[in-house]
Short mmCIF file of C-alpha atoms in Angstrom, two decimals:
data_model
loop_
_atom_site.label_atom_id
_atom_site.label_comp_id
_atom_site.label_asym_id
_atom_site.label_seq_id
_atom_site.Cartn_x
_atom_site.Cartn_y
_atom_site.Cartn_z
CA MET A 807 136.92 104.84 113.44
CA LYS A 808 139.17 107.57 114.88
CA LEU A 809 138.35 109.70 117.90
CA ASP A 810 139.26 113.42 118.00
CA TYR A 811 138.13 116.81 119.31
CA ILE A 812 136.88 119.19 116.61
CA THR A 813 135.94 122.85 116.98
CA LEU A 814 132.49 124.18 116.19
CA ASP A 815 133.56 126.25 113.14
CA ARG A 816 134.80 123.05 111.39
CA LEU A 817 131.48 121.21 111.81
CA SER A 818 128.30 121.20 109.72
CA VAL A 819 125.22 118.96 109.59
CA SER A 820 125.39 116.29 106.92
CA PRO A 821 122.42 115.77 104.54
CA ALA A 822 122.81 112.07 105.38
CA ASN A 823 121.77 112.78 109.00
CA MET A 824 118.35 111.16 109.30
CA ARG A 825 116.92 114.21 111.19
CA ALA A 826 118.57 116.85 108.98
CA ARG A 827 115.21 118.12 107.59
CA GLN A 828 113.41 118.21 110.97
CA LYS A 829 113.29 121.14 113.37
CA ALA A 830 115.62 120.36 116.31
CA ASP A 831 114.25 120.52 119.87
CA ILE A 832 117.27 121.05 122.13
CA ALA A 833 115.36 122.25 125.24
CA ASN A 834 115.89 119.02 127.22
CA ILE A 835 119.71 118.75 126.67
CA LEU A 836 120.64 122.49 126.69
CA PRO A 837 120.94 122.72 130.57
CA SER A 838 123.34 119.75 130.75
CA VAL A 839 125.42 121.07 127.83
CA ARG A 840 125.69 124.42 129.63
CA GLN A 841 126.76 122.61 132.83
CA CYS A 842 128.95 119.84 131.62
CA GLY A 843 129.52 120.37 127.92
CA VAL A 844 129.11 117.62 125.27
CA LEU A 845 130.07 114.20 126.79
CA VAL A 846 128.79 111.77 124.10
CA PRO A 847 130.94 111.82 120.92
CA LEU A 848 129.33 113.00 117.65
CA LEU A 849 129.68 110.81 114.51
CA VAL A 850 131.29 112.82 111.69
CA ARG A 851 133.06 112.32 108.39
CA PRO A 852 135.45 114.51 106.28
CA ASN A 853 133.67 117.05 104.11
CA GLY A 854 135.71 118.54 101.29
CA GLY A 855 139.01 118.80 103.11
CA PRO A 856 141.07 117.81 106.15
CA ASP A 857 139.72 120.74 108.31
CA ALA A 858 135.94 120.35 107.52
CA PHE A 859 133.63 117.64 108.87
CA GLU A 860 129.93 116.99 108.54
CA ILE A 861 127.84 115.54 111.37
CA VAL A 862 126.22 112.18 110.58
CA ALA A 863 124.73 111.72 114.08
CA GLY A 864 124.66 114.10 117.02
CA ARG A 865 123.06 117.20 115.42
CA ARG A 866 121.19 118.19 118.56
CA ARG A 867 124.33 118.12 120.68
CA PHE A 868 126.08 120.26 118.09
CA LEU A 869 123.23 122.76 118.02
CA ALA A 870 123.11 122.94 121.79
CA ALA A 871 126.85 123.60 121.95
CA LYS A 872 126.41 126.44 119.34
CA ALA A 873 123.54 127.86 121.46
CA VAL A 874 125.81 127.88 124.51
CA ALA A 875 128.56 129.60 122.47
CA GLU A 876 126.13 132.28 121.27
CA GLU A 877 125.10 132.94 124.88
CA GLY A 878 128.71 134.05 125.56
CA GLY A 879 129.95 130.89 127.13
CA GLU A 880 133.00 128.94 126.10
CA ALA A 881 132.96 126.95 122.82
CA PRO A 882 135.33 124.04 123.47
CA ALA A 883 136.00 121.45 120.78
CA LEU A 884 133.54 118.62 120.63
CA PRO A 885 134.41 114.92 121.03
CA CYS A 886 133.82 113.15 117.60
CA GLY A 887 134.14 109.75 116.13
CA ILE A 888 135.37 110.17 112.52
CA ILE A 889 134.12 107.63 109.97
CA GLU A 890 135.41 107.27 106.38
CA ALA A 891 134.28 109.79 103.73
CA GLY A 892 132.26 109.07 100.62
CA ASP A 893 129.97 106.24 101.75
CA ASP A 894 126.50 107.76 102.07
CA ALA A 895 124.84 104.40 102.90
CA ALA A 896 127.29 103.85 105.82
CA ALA A 897 126.59 107.42 107.05
CA LEU A 898 122.87 106.88 106.89
CA GLU A 899 123.18 103.58 108.80
CA ALA A 900 125.38 105.29 111.47
CA SER A 901 122.78 108.09 111.81
CA LEU A 902 119.84 105.74 112.12
CA ILE A 903 121.63 103.28 114.48
CA GLU A 904 122.60 106.19 116.75
CA ASN A 905 119.00 107.49 116.77
CA PHE A 906 117.58 104.06 117.33
CA ALA A 907 119.71 103.74 120.43
CA ARG A 908 118.65 107.13 121.72
CA LEU A 909 115.01 107.40 120.74
CA ASP A 910 113.00 105.37 118.19
CA PRO A 911 112.14 107.63 115.23
CA ASP A 912 108.68 107.66 113.92
CA GLU A 913 107.81 105.20 111.08
CA VAL A 914 107.75 107.92 108.42
CA THR A 915 111.21 109.11 109.40
CA GLN A 916 112.36 105.48 109.30
CA TRP A 917 110.81 105.16 105.83
CA GLU A 918 112.65 108.25 104.61
CA THR A 919 116.00 106.77 105.78
CA PHE A 920 115.34 103.23 104.69
CA ALA A 921 114.29 104.52 101.28
CA ARG A 922 117.49 106.45 100.94
CA LEU A 923 119.46 103.32 101.92
CA VAL A 924 117.68 101.36 99.24
CA LYS A 925 118.59 104.10 96.76
CA GLU A 926 122.17 103.81 97.84
CA GLY A 927 122.10 100.04 97.04
CA ARG A 928 121.30 98.47 100.37
CA GLY A 929 119.11 95.39 100.21
CA ILE A 930 116.12 94.69 102.56
CA ASP A 931 118.04 91.81 104.16
CA GLY A 932 121.11 94.02 104.70
CA ILE A 933 118.96 96.78 106.26
CA ALA A 934 117.26 94.28 108.59
CA ALA A 935 120.61 92.81 109.67
CA THR A 936 122.22 96.27 110.29
CA PHE A 937 119.45 97.45 112.62
CA GLY A 938 118.52 94.07 114.20
CA VAL A 939 114.91 94.06 112.90
CA THR A 940 113.02 91.56 110.77
CA GLU A 941 112.83 91.86 106.94
CA ARG A 942 109.04 91.93 107.40
CA LEU A 943 109.32 95.12 109.49
CA VAL A 944 111.59 96.67 106.87
CA ARG A 945 109.07 95.88 104.11
CA ARG A 946 106.27 97.40 106.23
CA ILE A 947 108.20 100.58 106.68
CA LEU A 948 109.10 100.76 102.95
CA ALA A 949 105.38 100.24 102.08
CA LEU A 950 104.61 103.71 103.41
CA GLY A 951 106.30 105.06 100.29
CA ASN A 952 103.30 103.97 98.21
CA LEU A 953 101.02 106.33 100.13
CA LEU A 954 100.46 109.87 99.07
CA PRO A 955 102.82 112.33 100.88
CA ARG A 956 99.89 114.12 102.53
CA ILE A 957 98.73 110.82 104.06
CA ARG A 958 102.24 110.11 105.42
CA THR A 959 102.40 113.63 106.92
CA LEU A 960 99.10 113.09 108.70
CA TYR A 961 100.41 109.75 110.05
CA ARG A 962 103.61 111.39 111.25
CA GLN A 963 101.47 114.05 113.06
CA GLU A 964 99.47 111.17 114.67
CA LEU A 965 96.27 112.41 113.00
CA ILE A 966 95.80 108.95 111.43
CA ASP A 967 96.13 105.78 113.49
CA ALA A 968 98.20 102.74 112.44
CA GLY A 969 95.08 100.64 111.64
CA THR A 970 93.81 103.25 109.18
CA ILE A 971 97.25 103.52 107.56
CA ARG A 972 97.32 99.75 107.15
CA HIS A 973 93.96 99.82 105.29
CA LEU A 974 94.93 102.86 103.21
CA THR A 975 97.81 100.79 101.74
CA LEU A 976 95.07 98.68 100.11
CA ALA A 977 93.77 101.75 98.32
CA THR A 978 94.72 102.91 94.85
CA LYS A 979 96.11 106.38 94.44
CA ALA A 980 92.61 107.56 93.23
CA GLN A 981 90.99 106.09 96.36
CA GLN A 982 93.60 107.71 98.52
CA ARG A 983 92.81 111.13 96.91
CA GLU A 984 89.09 110.50 97.35
CA TRP A 985 89.63 109.64 101.07
CA LEU A 986 91.63 112.88 101.52
CA THR A 987 88.79 114.78 99.99
CA LEU A 988 86.43 113.30 102.60
CA TYR A 989 88.97 113.92 105.33
CA ASP A 990 89.27 117.62 104.35
CA SER A 991 85.58 118.24 103.94
CA PRO A 992 83.70 119.61 106.96
CA ASP A 993 80.49 118.12 105.68
CA SER A 994 81.76 114.58 105.07
CA TYR A 995 83.05 111.69 107.16
CA ALA A 996 86.32 109.98 106.24
CA PRO A 997 86.03 106.33 107.21
CA THR A 998 88.76 104.85 109.46
CA GLY A 999 89.59 101.41 110.79
CA ARG A 1000 87.24 98.59 109.81
CA ALA A 1001 84.79 101.06 108.22
CA LEU A 1002 87.60 102.17 105.88
CA LYS A 1003 88.15 98.59 104.66
CA GLU A 1004 84.36 98.20 103.97
CA TRP A 1005 84.45 101.58 102.13
CA LEU A 1006 87.32 100.46 99.93
CA PHE A 1007 85.60 97.18 99.01
CA GLY A 1008 82.08 98.57 98.76
CA GLY A 1009 80.88 96.10 101.45
CA GLN A 1010 82.21 93.09 103.34
CA ALA A 1011 85.87 92.40 102.56
CA ILE A 1012 86.68 88.67 102.24
CA PRO A 1013 90.27 87.78 103.23
CA THR A 1014 92.09 85.18 101.13
CA THR A 1015 92.77 83.29 104.36
CA ALA A 1016 89.06 82.37 104.40
CA ALA A 1017 89.32 80.29 101.22
CA ILE A 1018 89.27 76.50 101.58
CA PHE A 1019 89.83 76.09 97.81
CA ASP A 1020 93.11 76.32 95.87
CA LEU A 1021 93.78 79.99 95.19
CA SER A 1022 94.97 79.06 91.71
CA GLU A 1023 91.38 78.31 90.80
CA TYR A 1024 90.33 81.88 91.41
CA THR A 1025 90.75 84.06 88.28
CA GLY A 1026 89.66 87.40 89.75
CA ALA A 1027 91.86 90.14 91.21
CA ILE A 1028 93.28 89.93 94.71
CA VAL A 1029 94.01 93.20 96.63
CA ALA A 1030 96.90 93.01 99.03
CA ASP A 1031 97.97 95.62 101.55
CA LEU A 1032 101.39 97.06 100.89
CA PHE A 1033 102.70 95.60 104.12
CA GLY A 1034 102.45 92.23 102.51
CA GLU A 1035 100.41 90.75 105.35
CA ASP A 1036 96.72 90.82 104.39
CA SER A 1037 95.05 90.22 101.02
CA TYR A 1038 91.40 90.19 100.01
CA PHE A 1039 89.22 88.97 97.08
CA ALA A 1040 88.13 91.78 94.78
CA ASP A 1041 85.48 89.61 93.11
CA SER A 1042 83.20 88.35 95.95
CA ASP A 1043 80.87 86.58 93.57
CA ALA A 1044 83.70 84.44 92.14
CA PHE A 1045 84.90 83.75 95.70
CA TRP A 1046 81.50 82.46 96.81
CA THR A 1047 81.11 80.24 93.74
CA LEU A 1048 84.41 78.50 94.55
CA GLN A 1049 83.88 78.51 98.30
CA ARG A 1050 80.51 76.87 98.06
CA ALA A 1051 81.78 74.20 95.69
CA ALA A 1052 84.62 73.55 98.19
CA VAL A 1053 82.10 73.23 101.02
CA GLU A 1054 80.08 70.75 99.01
CA ALA A 1055 83.22 68.78 98.35
CA LYS A 1056 84.02 68.80 102.14
CA LYS A 1057 80.47 67.71 102.84
CA ALA A 1058 80.85 64.78 100.39
CA GLY A 1059 84.08 63.85 102.06
CA TYR A 1060 82.54 63.65 105.50
CA LEU A 1061 79.70 61.47 104.10
CA GLU A 1062 82.13 59.18 102.45
CA ALA A 1063 83.99 58.96 105.80
CA GLY A 1064 80.84 57.44 107.35
CA TRP A 1065 79.16 60.40 109.14
CA SER A 1066 75.38 60.02 109.30
CA ALA A 1067 74.62 63.53 108.03
CA VAL A 1068 76.26 66.75 107.19
CA GLU A 1069 74.40 70.03 107.36
CA VAL A 1070 75.60 73.30 105.85
CA LEU A 1071 74.15 76.31 107.71
CA ALA A 1072 72.90 79.40 105.89
CA PRO A 1073 75.65 82.03 105.36
CA GLY A 1074 75.94 84.20 108.52
CA ALA A 1075 74.06 81.70 110.71
CA TYR A 1076 75.87 80.69 113.86
CA PHE A 1077 76.24 77.12 115.20
CA GLN A 1078 74.55 77.54 118.60
CA GLN A 1079 76.50 74.93 120.53
CA TRP A 1080 74.25 75.04 123.57
CA GLU A 1081 71.42 73.70 121.46
CA TYR A 1082 73.37 70.51 120.71
CA GLU A 1083 75.07 67.68 122.60
CA LYS A 1084 78.38 66.02 121.63
CA ARG A 1085 78.03 62.60 120.06
CA GLY A 1086 80.67 60.57 118.15
CA LYS A 1087 80.35 59.22 114.67
CA SER A 1088 79.41 55.72 115.95
CA LYS A 1089 76.54 57.17 117.98
CA GLY A 1090 74.94 59.06 115.15
CA GLY A 1091 76.74 62.29 115.56
CA ARG A 1092 76.47 64.76 112.66
CA VAL A 1093 78.71 67.36 111.07
CA TYR A 1094 77.67 71.01 110.88
CA ILE A 1095 79.43 73.43 108.58
CA ALA A 1096 79.03 77.15 109.31
CA LEU A 1097 79.82 79.99 106.82
CA SER A 1098 80.45 83.48 108.12
CA ALA A 1099 79.63 86.64 106.14
CA ARG A 1100 83.40 87.05 105.72
CA GLY A 1101 83.60 83.66 104.02
CA GLU A 1102 85.29 81.79 106.87
CA VAL A 1103 84.36 78.11 107.22
CA GLU A 1104 83.98 76.39 110.62
CA VAL A 1105 83.32 72.68 110.89
CA HIS A 1106 81.69 71.17 113.98
CA GLU A 1107 82.13 67.46 114.10
CA GLY A 1108 80.03 65.07 116.19
CA TRP A 1109 76.97 66.88 117.42
CA LEU A 1110 73.24 66.09 117.77
CA PRO A 1111 70.32 68.43 118.45
CA ARG A 1112 69.62 68.25 122.17
CA LYS A 1113 66.17 66.68 121.80
CA GLU A 1114 67.41 64.03 119.48
CA ALA A 1115 70.36 63.28 121.78
CA ARG A 1116 68.05 62.88 124.80
CA LYS A 1117 65.80 60.49 122.84
CA ALA A 1118 68.84 58.48 121.80
CA ASP A 1119 69.85 58.29 125.51
CA LYS A 1120 66.48 56.75 126.28
CA GLY A 1121 66.84 54.17 123.48
CA GLU A 1122 64.50 55.95 121.06
CA VAL A 1123 67.01 55.77 118.23
CA ALA A 1124 65.86 56.61 114.71
CA PRO A 1125 66.69 54.02 112.10
CA LYS A 1126 70.11 54.82 110.54
CA ALA A 1127 69.75 56.12 106.96
CA THR A 1128 71.47 53.97 104.39
CA ARG A 1129 74.03 55.99 102.43
CA PRO A 1130 74.04 55.38 98.72
CA GLU A 1131 77.45 54.51 97.27
CA ILE A 1132 77.75 57.56 94.92
CA THR A 1133 81.16 58.83 94.02
CA ARG A 1134 81.82 62.54 93.43
CA PRO A 1135 82.07 62.13 89.60
CA LEU A 1136 78.78 60.22 89.59
CA GLN A 1137 77.16 62.88 91.77
CA ASN A 1138 78.47 65.55 89.41
CA TYR A 1139 76.91 63.70 86.49
CA ILE A 1140 73.57 63.45 88.29
CA ASP A 1141 73.69 67.09 89.34
CA LEU A 1142 74.31 68.39 85.80
CA HIS A 1143 71.59 66.30 84.17
CA ARG A 1144 69.05 67.25 86.81
CA HIS A 1145 70.08 70.90 86.45
CA ALA A 1146 69.63 70.81 82.64
CA ALA A 1147 66.17 69.18 83.01
CA VAL A 1148 64.91 71.64 85.65
CA ARG A 1149 66.08 74.81 83.94
CA ALA A 1150 64.53 73.73 80.64
CA GLU A 1151 61.23 73.07 82.30
CA LEU A 1152 61.43 76.30 84.33
CA LEU A 1153 61.04 78.30 81.17
CA ASN A 1154 57.48 76.98 80.95
CA HIS A 1155 56.55 78.25 84.46
CA PRO A 1156 57.24 82.00 84.76
CA GLY A 1157 55.33 82.16 88.03
CA VAL A 1158 57.72 79.68 89.61
CA ALA A 1159 60.70 81.59 88.06
CA LEU A 1160 59.35 84.81 89.67
CA ARG A 1161 59.31 83.19 93.11
CA LEU A 1162 62.71 81.64 92.66
CA MET A 1163 64.16 85.02 91.58
CA VAL A 1164 62.69 86.71 94.67
CA ALA A 1165 64.13 84.01 96.93
CA HIS A 1166 67.58 84.50 95.39
CA ALA A 1167 67.42 88.26 95.49
CA ILE A 1168 66.58 88.14 99.22
CA THR A 1169 68.91 85.31 100.45
CA GLY A 1170 71.71 85.36 97.86
CA SER A 1171 73.56 82.31 96.61
CA GLY A 1172 76.85 81.29 94.95
CA LEU A 1173 75.72 83.04 91.70
CA TRP A 1174 73.73 85.93 93.28
CA SER A 1175 75.19 88.70 95.26
CA VAL A 1176 72.62 91.26 96.35
CA ARG A 1177 72.76 93.54 99.37
CA PRO A 1178 70.60 96.36 100.75
CA ASP A 1179 71.76 99.97 100.40
CA PRO A 1180 73.47 100.89 103.79
CA GLN A 1181 71.89 104.42 103.73
CA ARG A 1182 75.12 105.85 105.19
CA ALA A 1183 74.71 109.42 106.29
CA ASP A 1184 77.65 111.89 106.47
CA LYS A 1185 76.11 113.77 109.40
CA PRO A 1186 74.09 112.58 112.42
CA GLY A 1187 71.48 115.22 111.63
CA THR A 1188 70.89 113.70 108.21
CA ALA A 1189 70.55 110.26 109.65
CA GLU A 1190 67.93 111.49 112.14
CA SER A 1191 66.11 113.43 109.36
CA VAL A 1192 65.74 110.41 107.11
CA GLU A 1193 64.81 108.06 109.99
CA THR A 1194 61.92 110.23 111.01
CA CYS A 1195 60.66 111.28 107.59
CA VAL A 1196 57.23 110.29 106.25
CA SER A 1197 58.70 108.09 103.45
CA GLU A 1198 60.73 106.04 105.90
CA SER A 1199 57.69 105.49 108.13
CA ARG A 1200 55.64 104.28 105.17
CA PHE A 1201 58.51 102.09 104.00
CA ASP A 1202 58.81 100.50 107.49
CA GLU A 1203 55.12 99.72 107.54
CA LYS A 1204 55.39 97.87 104.22
CA ARG A 1205 58.57 96.14 105.34
CA ARG A 1206 56.92 94.70 108.43
CA ALA A 1207 54.05 93.36 106.35
CA VAL A 1208 56.49 91.62 104.08
CA LEU A 1209 58.47 90.21 107.05
CA ALA A 1210 55.22 88.72 108.28
CA LEU A 1211 54.47 87.18 104.84
CA LEU A 1212 57.91 85.53 104.88
CA ALA A 1213 57.68 84.44 108.54
CA PHE A 1214 60.81 86.48 109.34
CA ASP A 1215 61.34 88.03 112.77
CA ALA A 1216 59.38 91.25 112.96
CA GLU A 1217 62.48 93.21 114.22
CA THR A 1218 64.72 92.13 111.27
CA PRO A 1219 66.15 95.48 109.92
CA THR A 1220 66.06 94.48 106.26
CA VAL A 1221 64.23 91.78 104.22
CA VAL A 1222 67.22 91.35 101.89
CA ARG A 1223 69.75 89.17 103.66
CA GLY A 1224 67.51 89.40 106.72
CA GLY A 1225 66.42 85.87 107.46
CA SER A 1226 68.73 82.89 108.16
CA VAL A 1227 67.23 80.78 105.36
CA THR A 1228 68.50 79.25 102.13
CA PRO A 1229 67.08 80.10 98.67
CA ALA A 1230 65.32 76.74 98.64
CA GLU A 1231 63.66 77.29 102.06
CA LEU A 1232 62.47 80.82 101.08
CA PHE A 1233 61.23 79.54 97.69
CA GLN A 1234 59.04 77.00 99.59
CA ARG A 1235 57.57 79.89 101.61
CA LEU A 1236 56.84 81.92 98.47
CA VAL A 1237 55.08 79.08 96.57
CA PRO A 1238 51.74 79.25 98.39
CA LEU A 1239 51.65 83.13 98.19
CA SER A 1240 49.50 84.92 95.66
CA ASP A 1241 51.17 86.66 92.69
CA GLU A 1242 50.09 89.94 94.34
CA ASP A 1243 51.95 89.12 97.59
CA VAL A 1244 55.02 87.89 95.74
CA LEU A 1245 55.15 91.11 93.75
CA ALA A 1246 54.86 93.02 97.03
CA VAL A 1247 57.87 91.11 98.34
CA LEU A 1248 59.77 91.73 95.12
CA ALA A 1249 58.96 95.44 95.21
CA LEU A 1250 60.32 95.75 98.74
CA ALA A 1251 63.50 93.73 97.81
CA MET A 1252 64.06 96.03 94.90
CA ALA A 1253 63.41 99.13 97.00
CA GLU A 1254 65.96 97.98 99.66
CA THR A 1255 68.61 97.40 97.02
CA LEU A 1256 68.29 100.69 95.20
CA GLU A 1257 71.68 102.41 95.45
CA ALA A 1258 71.33 105.86 97.02
CA GLY A 1259 72.60 108.72 94.77
CA SER A 1260 72.47 106.51 91.63
CA GLU A 1261 71.09 107.46 88.25
CA VAL A 1262 68.44 104.73 88.53
CA VAL A 1263 66.86 106.54 91.55
CA GLU A 1264 66.47 109.65 89.47
CA THR A 1265 65.01 107.70 86.55
CA ILE A 1266 62.44 105.79 88.68
CA GLY A 1267 61.55 108.92 90.65
CA ALA A 1268 60.78 110.81 87.41
CA HIS A 1269 58.92 107.86 85.91
CA LEU A 1270 56.70 107.41 88.98
CA ASP A 1271 56.23 111.16 89.27
CA VAL A 1272 57.28 111.07 92.95
CA ASP A 1273 55.98 114.26 94.66
CA MET A 1274 58.58 115.27 97.24
CA ALA A 1275 56.31 117.98 98.69
CA ALA A 1276 53.93 115.29 99.85
CA VAL A 1277 56.59 113.44 101.93
CA TRP A 1278 59.30 115.95 102.75
CA GLN A 1279 59.36 119.03 105.05
CA PRO A 1280 62.33 121.44 105.42
CA ASP A 1281 64.15 120.81 108.66
CA ASP A 1282 67.14 122.02 110.58
CA ALA A 1283 69.43 119.34 109.11
CA PHE A 1284 68.62 120.59 105.58
CA PHE A 1285 69.30 124.28 106.34
CA ASP A 1286 72.48 123.47 108.27
CA LEU A 1287 73.95 121.74 105.19
CA ILE A 1288 73.40 124.67 102.77
CA HIS A 1289 76.35 127.05 102.49
CA ASP A 1290 76.18 128.29 98.89
CA LYS A 1291 74.69 131.87 98.71
CA ALA A 1292 73.61 131.42 95.06
CA LEU A 1293 71.55 128.37 96.02
CA LEU A 1294 69.98 130.19 99.05
CA THR A 1295 69.15 133.19 96.80
CA LYS A 1296 67.44 130.80 94.35
CA MET A 1297 65.40 129.37 97.22
CA VAL A 1298 64.39 132.83 98.41
CA ALA A 1299 63.12 133.51 94.87
CA GLU A 1300 61.14 130.30 94.96
CA VAL A 1301 59.33 131.04 98.22
CA ALA A 1302 59.23 134.92 98.32
CA GLY A 1303 59.61 135.97 94.66
CA GLU A 1304 62.31 137.41 92.46
CA GLU A 1305 62.03 140.99 93.83
CA VAL A 1306 62.67 139.84 97.40
CA ALA A 1307 65.58 137.70 96.23
CA ALA A 1308 67.18 140.55 94.29
CA ALA A 1309 66.72 142.93 97.23
CA ASN A 1310 68.53 140.57 99.58
CA ALA A 1311 71.15 139.22 97.17
CA GLY A 1312 73.97 140.87 99.13
CA GLU A 1313 72.88 139.49 102.57
CA LYS A 1314 74.67 136.76 104.48
CA GLY A 1315 73.57 133.14 104.29
CA LYS A 1316 72.01 133.35 107.70
CA VAL A 1317 69.72 136.18 106.67
CA LEU A 1318 68.62 134.33 103.47
CA LYS A 1319 67.89 131.17 105.45
CA GLY A 1320 65.75 133.21 107.76
CA ILE A 1321 63.68 134.61 104.94
CA VAL A 1322 62.99 131.15 103.66
CA ARG A 1323 62.00 129.93 107.11
CA ASP A 1324 59.76 132.96 107.66
CA CYS A 1325 57.92 132.28 104.39
CA LEU A 1326 57.44 128.63 105.29
CA ALA A 1327 56.18 129.48 108.78
CA ARG A 1328 54.37 132.73 107.93
CA THR A 1329 56.37 134.76 110.49
CA ASN A 1330 57.76 138.29 110.48
CA GLY A 1331 55.07 139.43 108.08
CA ARG A 1332 56.01 136.93 105.41
CA LEU A 1333 53.30 135.17 103.27
CA LYS A 1334 53.10 131.48 103.98
CA THR A 1335 54.39 129.21 101.19
CA ASN A 1336 52.61 125.85 101.06
CA GLY A 1337 54.01 122.64 99.52
CA TRP A 1338 57.37 124.15 98.63
CA THR A 1339 60.14 121.79 97.64
CA PRO A 1340 63.51 123.15 96.54
CA THR A 1341 64.46 122.37 92.92
CA ILE A 1342 67.47 120.33 94.04
CA LEU A 1343 65.10 117.80 95.66
CA GLN A 1344 62.70 117.48 92.83
CA PHE A 1345 62.87 114.88 90.07
CA ASP A 1346 63.47 116.33 86.62
CA ILE A 1347 60.75 114.58 84.58
CA GLY A 1348 61.64 116.56 81.36
CA ASN A 1349 65.08 114.92 81.13
CA VAL A 1350 63.76 111.37 81.49
CA SER A 1351 62.29 109.44 78.50
CA PRO A 1352 58.77 108.09 79.15
CA LEU A 1353 58.74 104.43 80.14
CA GLU A 1354 56.00 102.09 79.00
CA VAL A 1355 55.39 99.49 81.68
CA GLN A 1356 52.61 97.05 81.30
CA ALA A 1357 50.55 96.63 84.41
#
């Protein structure tokens, strides 16, 4: 590198300068340039001839010197370090290194420069070595290129946090566009952070790190973030089938190792350590295996329930159970033959099958994955409106009755996935119930798992001839969400007549809403409208085929 002094008229900003496209803020260096001139050399290279140079690094110092010259001051030549011409990658590296030393650029600017280096033939390892960072960091920066440009811009403007960006790299381009639509809508909520991950996966995301089985056994899709750090199972049902099988294998291994008992807790149930006391294998200690909702497995070796441990301390030891010498292949043989016999006989007992189906629908299993609708509201007003409506009060009353039938805690928010019981335990609770009670449980489980906004809600609502006027009343939350004048005019026609609607067609939305409110409350001389429900809330019976359901 050669050092020299070059006049302003021979200098221009190089496209290779990493900040060439950004607006330059020179306010903080302008006073010092006025007073002392430019002291730190610029990095430049020849540009089309011996008398012209382009600035690779030092654009702000150059612009500050030009500003001083335009103010009428002196325009002395600037100190410059001259690098070789023609190597864009070297120029980019020089620009980025200089800027790293002065001020770390934002990640999007780093991505722009790293991407240009890759285009010029630099490898990830070479970029990492040049800037003294890890290859992992370089990959993370380059991963931003897979995001939509608008999302990168929002991140650069600090309108999206790093955690949200990380989860957005899990999204497809279609999901990214859908997220941006929510972000731009004043009436919607764009999920961020952990809520974004659940939104992308339609529920609980299960990381691949939770698996205790060989990942090669899993045949479903795996979704990885573009940073190459986190990955998740796209098919939760397939995951749980393999995970439960692996847990059973782990249980068998502990039994073969001589532990007196191994208990697998219901998914989501916690091992409450304070309810147990530590006991070794030789003193009758047991193994407890806990499964979290995210699929993680925790093994607790050598514990006894506190009551049993105290009895053992007093010498009241229960006789040790003899463990049959059954190998895993033999156990598999037994399991499959018992399974074949039970399912063949089950076909002769539909009442038992009904109870078993209800147990599985509520608790889930390795082959069943059912979850209640989250009833997510875009606006707080909507949430409050639904929570206080007549339908929700009636539903809550029925739900509490079912919770009592199943011996669940009365404050459990949902019946489905609500109790810490296994399918077998719940089936035993359902056996003594009458068919009428079982059907009531089934009806509530189905109601909790109806997907809001789905076609099936429309179909069932029309078939059951649900009368919205009997359970719904117009409220502020409803009127606050209506912005379309054509829809408001139609509502005016429904409550006040076509003539009133036509006469007020040119009025603002606020006036139209006032007319509807007046008709509903019989104020301002308006006739009271009883039992009105807007068309958009009604079920279209005419578009649904009649269903024949045998009572």
